[in-house]
Amino acid sequence: NAGVMQNPRHLVRRRGQEARLRCSPMKGHSHVYWYRQLPEEGLKFMVYLQKENIIDESGMPKERFSAEFPKEGPSILRIQQVVRGDSAAYFCASSPRGSNEQYFGPGTRLTVT
Amino acid sequence: QQQVKQSPQSLIVQKGGISIINCAYENTAFDYFPWYQQFPGKGPALLIAIRPDVSEKKEGRFTISFNKSAKQFSLHIMDSQPGDSATYFCAPQGGSEKLVFGKGTKLTVNP
């Protein structure tokens, strides 16, 4: 039973480029959450999605960031025109419907040069 | 406004000792109180969690104590081992939605 999968594990982008982060939830999980972690800090909520729906995007910056969780395929977190301040570890978590428990993937470490 | 305050920021314990980490929260809508463990370069892993209808929950060497009136909960690690060295986060949640993470406690267990 595979856990939450994220790819790529490491991503290097130059300022102004686009970053696409992918998350495949655990089998049977229909809820996906994205969090961002800056060095030496806790995780900050970004967005909560169910299949084809954004439920809560209150933690997502208003510009350059978008997320989707299509009917088929992984959830995607997209960052356009990246800046140095976007450098962080991005974690995806999934949970089954009606459950509080969130299971995290290994993260994608984004470095913007 | 910081919703979740975790202390201490770092903790050093001798092998076999007791590690205690505290979390205070403000939002009375929280109804699920987990602790996560994170090793360097890895994602957080759910360690133990409690609901507000009980005051204590124990799983092996790990215990959560919950004080609803004080809006606080704590993690106790008994017989701490070097393998417990990690960063621990409290992350209360309301209504099966987002987790609100504390800033973390870096635990070091010396052999």
Short mmCIF file of C-alpha atoms in Angstrom, two decimals:
data_model
loop_
_atom_site.label_atom_id
_atom_site.label_comp_id
_atom_site.label_asym_id
_atom_site.label_seq_id
_atom_site.Cartn_x
_atom_site.Cartn_y
_atom_site.Cartn_z
CA ASN A 1 0.00 0.00 0.00
CA ALA A 2 2.00 2.94 -1.28
CA GLY A 3 2.01 6.15 0.70
CA VAL A 4 1.59 9.67 -0.60
CA MET A 5 3.91 10.23 -3.53
CA GLN A 6 5.40 13.54 -4.57
CA ASN A 7 7.59 14.40 -7.51
CA PRO A 8 10.00 15.72 -8.20
CA ARG A 9 11.77 15.44 -4.84
CA HIS A 10 14.08 18.31 -5.71
CA LEU A 11 13.43 21.08 -8.19
CA VAL A 12 15.70 23.94 -9.19
CA ARG A 13 14.26 26.86 -11.10
CA ARG A 14 15.64 30.22 -12.17
CA ARG A 15 13.73 33.36 -11.25
CA GLY A 16 10.82 33.90 -13.64
CA GLN A 17 10.38 30.24 -14.56
CA GLU A 18 7.42 28.04 -13.70
CA ALA A 19 7.44 25.25 -11.11
CA ARG A 20 5.03 22.31 -11.22
CA LEU A 21 4.79 20.05 -8.19
CA ARG A 22 2.86 16.78 -8.33
CA CYS A 23 1.14 14.80 -5.61
CA SER A 24 -0.46 11.38 -5.84
CA PRO A 25 -2.58 10.69 -2.73
CA MET A 26 -2.79 7.35 -0.99
CA LYS A 27 -5.15 4.84 -2.60
CA GLY A 28 -8.72 5.53 -1.54
CA HIS A 29 -7.99 9.07 -0.34
CA SER A 30 -10.08 11.78 -1.97
CA HIS A 31 -8.84 14.81 -0.04
CA VAL A 32 -5.53 16.56 -0.74
CA TYR A 33 -3.81 19.34 1.21
CA TRP A 34 -0.74 21.38 0.30
CA TYR A 35 1.56 22.91 2.91
CA ARG A 36 4.75 24.96 2.66
CA GLN A 37 7.66 24.76 5.10
CA LEU A 38 10.35 27.38 5.33
CA PRO A 39 13.69 26.44 6.98
CA GLU A 40 13.44 25.98 10.75
CA GLU A 41 9.70 26.66 10.73
CA GLY A 42 6.45 24.77 10.96
CA LEU A 43 4.28 23.94 8.02
CA LYS A 44 1.86 26.56 6.71
CA PHE A 45 -1.40 25.53 5.08
CA MET A 46 -1.85 26.59 1.47
CA VAL A 47 -4.84 24.84 -0.10
CA TYR A 48 -7.34 22.01 0.43
CA LEU A 49 -8.81 20.17 -2.56
CA GLN A 50 -11.17 17.37 -3.32
CA LYS A 51 -11.54 15.82 -6.77
CA GLU A 52 -12.24 18.67 -9.22
CA ASN A 53 -12.97 21.13 -6.38
CA ILE A 54 -11.00 23.67 -4.37
CA ILE A 55 -12.46 23.61 -0.87
CA ASP A 56 -10.21 26.12 0.94
CA GLU A 57 -7.47 28.23 -0.64
CA SER A 58 -7.16 30.72 2.20
CA GLY A 59 -3.43 30.05 2.60
CA MET A 60 -2.55 30.43 -1.05
CA PRO A 61 -0.88 33.65 -2.25
CA LYS A 62 -3.29 35.54 -4.47
CA GLU A 63 -0.92 35.79 -7.41
CA ARG A 64 1.28 33.28 -9.24
CA PHE A 65 0.07 30.22 -7.28
CA SER A 66 -2.64 27.78 -8.39
CA ALA A 67 -3.65 24.24 -7.55
CA GLU A 68 -5.81 21.56 -9.06
CA PHE A 69 -6.90 18.01 -8.36
CA PRO A 70 -8.43 16.63 -11.56
CA LYS A 71 -10.77 13.68 -11.83
CA GLU A 72 -7.90 11.59 -13.16
CA GLY A 73 -4.25 11.98 -12.26
CA PRO A 74 -2.28 13.67 -9.51
CA SER A 75 -2.86 16.97 -7.79
CA ILE A 76 -0.70 19.78 -9.19
CA LEU A 77 0.62 22.85 -7.39
CA ARG A 78 1.77 25.39 -9.96
CA ILE A 79 3.93 28.41 -9.23
CA GLN A 80 4.37 30.87 -12.07
CA GLN A 81 7.25 33.35 -12.39
CA VAL A 82 9.04 32.00 -9.32
CA VAL A 83 10.98 34.34 -7.03
CA ARG A 84 13.71 33.57 -4.47
CA GLY A 85 11.15 33.78 -1.65
CA ASP A 86 9.35 30.74 -3.10
CA SER A 87 12.30 28.54 -2.12
CA ALA A 88 10.91 26.11 0.44
CA ALA A 89 9.81 22.53 0.99
CA TYR A 90 6.31 21.86 -0.30
CA PHE A 91 4.41 18.99 1.27
CA CYS A 92 1.27 17.29 0.15
CA ALA A 93 -0.98 15.34 2.51
CA SER A 94 -4.00 13.17 1.83
CA SER A 95 -6.88 11.85 3.87
CA PRO A 96 -9.89 9.65 3.27
CA ARG A 97 -13.35 11.21 3.30
CA GLY A 98 -14.61 11.99 6.80
CA SER A 99 -11.26 11.42 8.51
CA ASN A 100 -9.12 13.86 10.46
CA GLU A 101 -5.91 11.95 9.82
CA GLN A 102 -3.63 13.46 7.20
CA TYR A 103 -0.73 11.47 5.76
CA PHE A 104 2.17 13.39 4.33
CA GLY A 105 4.38 12.76 1.35
CA PRO A 106 8.17 13.21 1.37
CA GLY A 107 7.95 16.73 -0.02
CA THR A 108 9.39 18.64 -2.95
CA ARG A 109 12.29 20.93 -2.16
CA LEU A 110 12.15 23.92 -4.47
CA THR A 111 15.22 26.08 -4.92
CA VAL A 112 14.97 29.29 -6.90
CA THR A 113 18.29 30.63 -8.15
CA GLN B 1 -2.00 36.35 15.33
CA GLN B 2 -0.35 33.11 16.34
CA GLN B 3 -3.04 30.50 16.87
CA VAL B 4 -0.73 27.78 18.18
CA LYS B 5 2.19 28.27 20.55
CA GLN B 6 4.57 25.37 21.05
CA SER B 7 7.30 25.11 23.67
CA PRO B 8 10.13 24.58 24.19
CA GLN B 9 11.80 25.41 20.88
CA SER B 10 14.50 22.84 21.58
CA LEU B 11 14.98 20.11 24.15
CA ILE B 12 17.93 17.94 25.12
CA VAL B 13 17.25 14.78 27.11
CA GLN B 14 19.39 11.89 28.24
CA LYS B 15 18.58 8.38 27.05
CA GLY B 16 15.93 6.89 29.30
CA GLY B 17 14.59 10.25 30.40
CA ILE B 18 11.17 11.84 29.86
CA SER B 19 10.63 14.40 27.09
CA ILE B 20 7.74 16.84 27.51
CA ILE B 21 6.54 19.21 24.78
CA ASN B 22 3.68 21.64 25.24
CA CYS B 23 1.17 23.25 22.90
CA ALA B 24 -1.25 26.08 23.65
CA TYR B 25 -4.02 27.08 21.26
CA GLU B 26 -6.57 29.86 20.96
CA ASN B 27 -9.22 28.57 18.58
CA THR B 28 -12.00 26.84 20.52
CA ALA B 29 -13.27 25.32 17.26
CA PHE B 30 -10.35 22.88 17.19
CA ASP B 31 -11.64 19.36 17.77
CA TYR B 32 -8.68 17.13 16.88
CA PHE B 33 -5.22 17.41 18.45
CA PRO B 34 -2.39 15.48 16.77
CA TRP B 35 1.35 15.42 17.21
CA TYR B 36 3.59 14.90 14.20
CA GLN B 37 7.20 13.71 14.12
CA GLN B 38 9.56 14.88 11.39
CA PHE B 39 13.06 13.65 10.61
CA PRO B 40 15.44 15.78 8.50
CA GLY B 41 14.59 15.61 4.81
CA LYS B 42 11.34 13.72 5.41
CA GLY B 43 7.68 14.57 5.59
CA PRO B 44 5.85 14.81 8.93
CA ALA B 45 4.47 11.51 10.24
CA LEU B 46 1.41 11.28 12.47
CA LEU B 47 2.57 10.11 15.89
CA ILE B 48 -0.45 10.23 18.16
CA ALA B 49 -3.70 12.23 18.36
CA ILE B 50 -6.47 12.94 20.84
CA ARG B 51 -10.04 14.24 20.75
CA PRO B 52 -11.38 16.67 23.39
CA ASP B 53 -13.71 14.14 25.00
CA VAL B 54 -10.76 12.44 26.77
CA SER B 55 -8.00 13.92 28.92
CA GLU B 56 -5.23 11.44 28.16
CA LYS B 57 -4.24 8.91 25.53
CA LYS B 58 -1.29 6.54 25.64
CA GLU B 59 0.32 4.59 22.82
CA GLY B 60 3.45 2.74 23.81
CA ARG B 61 6.00 5.26 25.11
CA PHE B 62 3.98 8.23 23.83
CA THR B 63 1.23 9.96 25.84
CA ILE B 64 -0.92 12.99 25.07
CA SER B 65 -2.38 14.96 27.96
CA PHE B 66 -5.22 17.34 27.13
CA ASN B 67 -6.55 20.23 29.24
CA LYS B 68 -9.61 21.69 27.54
CA SER B 69 -10.21 24.52 30.02
CA ALA B 70 -6.61 25.72 29.72
CA LYS B 71 -6.60 25.16 25.94
CA GLN B 72 -3.38 23.20 26.17
CA PHE B 73 -2.14 19.76 25.27
CA SER B 74 1.22 18.10 25.70
CA LEU B 75 3.27 15.21 24.41
CA HIS B 76 5.19 13.00 26.83
CA ILE B 77 7.83 10.60 25.57
CA MET B 78 8.79 8.07 28.21
CA ASP B 79 12.13 6.24 28.20
CA SER B 80 13.41 8.54 25.44
CA GLN B 81 15.76 6.92 22.92
CA PRO B 82 18.34 8.40 20.51
CA GLY B 83 16.06 7.27 17.67
CA ASP B 84 13.41 9.70 18.99
CA SER B 85 15.68 12.62 18.04
CA ALA B 86 13.54 14.58 15.59
CA THR B 87 11.39 17.69 15.34
CA TYR B 88 7.92 17.42 16.84
CA PHE B 89 4.95 19.53 15.81
CA CYS B 90 1.55 19.99 17.37
CA ALA B 91 -1.05 20.64 14.66
CA PRO B 92 -4.60 21.09 15.95
CA GLN B 93 -7.46 20.93 13.50
CA GLY B 94 -11.12 21.90 13.33
CA GLY B 95 -13.67 20.06 11.25
CA SER B 96 -11.53 17.66 9.20
CA GLU B 97 -9.85 20.52 7.39
CA LYS B 98 -6.48 22.22 7.58
CA LEU B 99 -3.93 21.47 10.26
CA VAL B 100 -2.53 24.52 12.08
CA PHE B 101 1.08 23.72 12.91
CA GLY B 102 3.15 25.00 15.82
CA LYS B 103 6.69 26.12 15.09
CA GLY B 104 8.16 22.82 16.22
CA THR B 105 10.37 21.44 18.97
CA LYS B 106 13.74 19.98 18.08
CA LEU B 107 14.37 17.05 20.41
CA THR B 108 17.84 15.63 20.90
CA VAL B 109 18.24 12.46 22.95
CA ASN B 110 21.81 11.88 24.03
CA PRO B 111 23.03 8.27 24.34
#
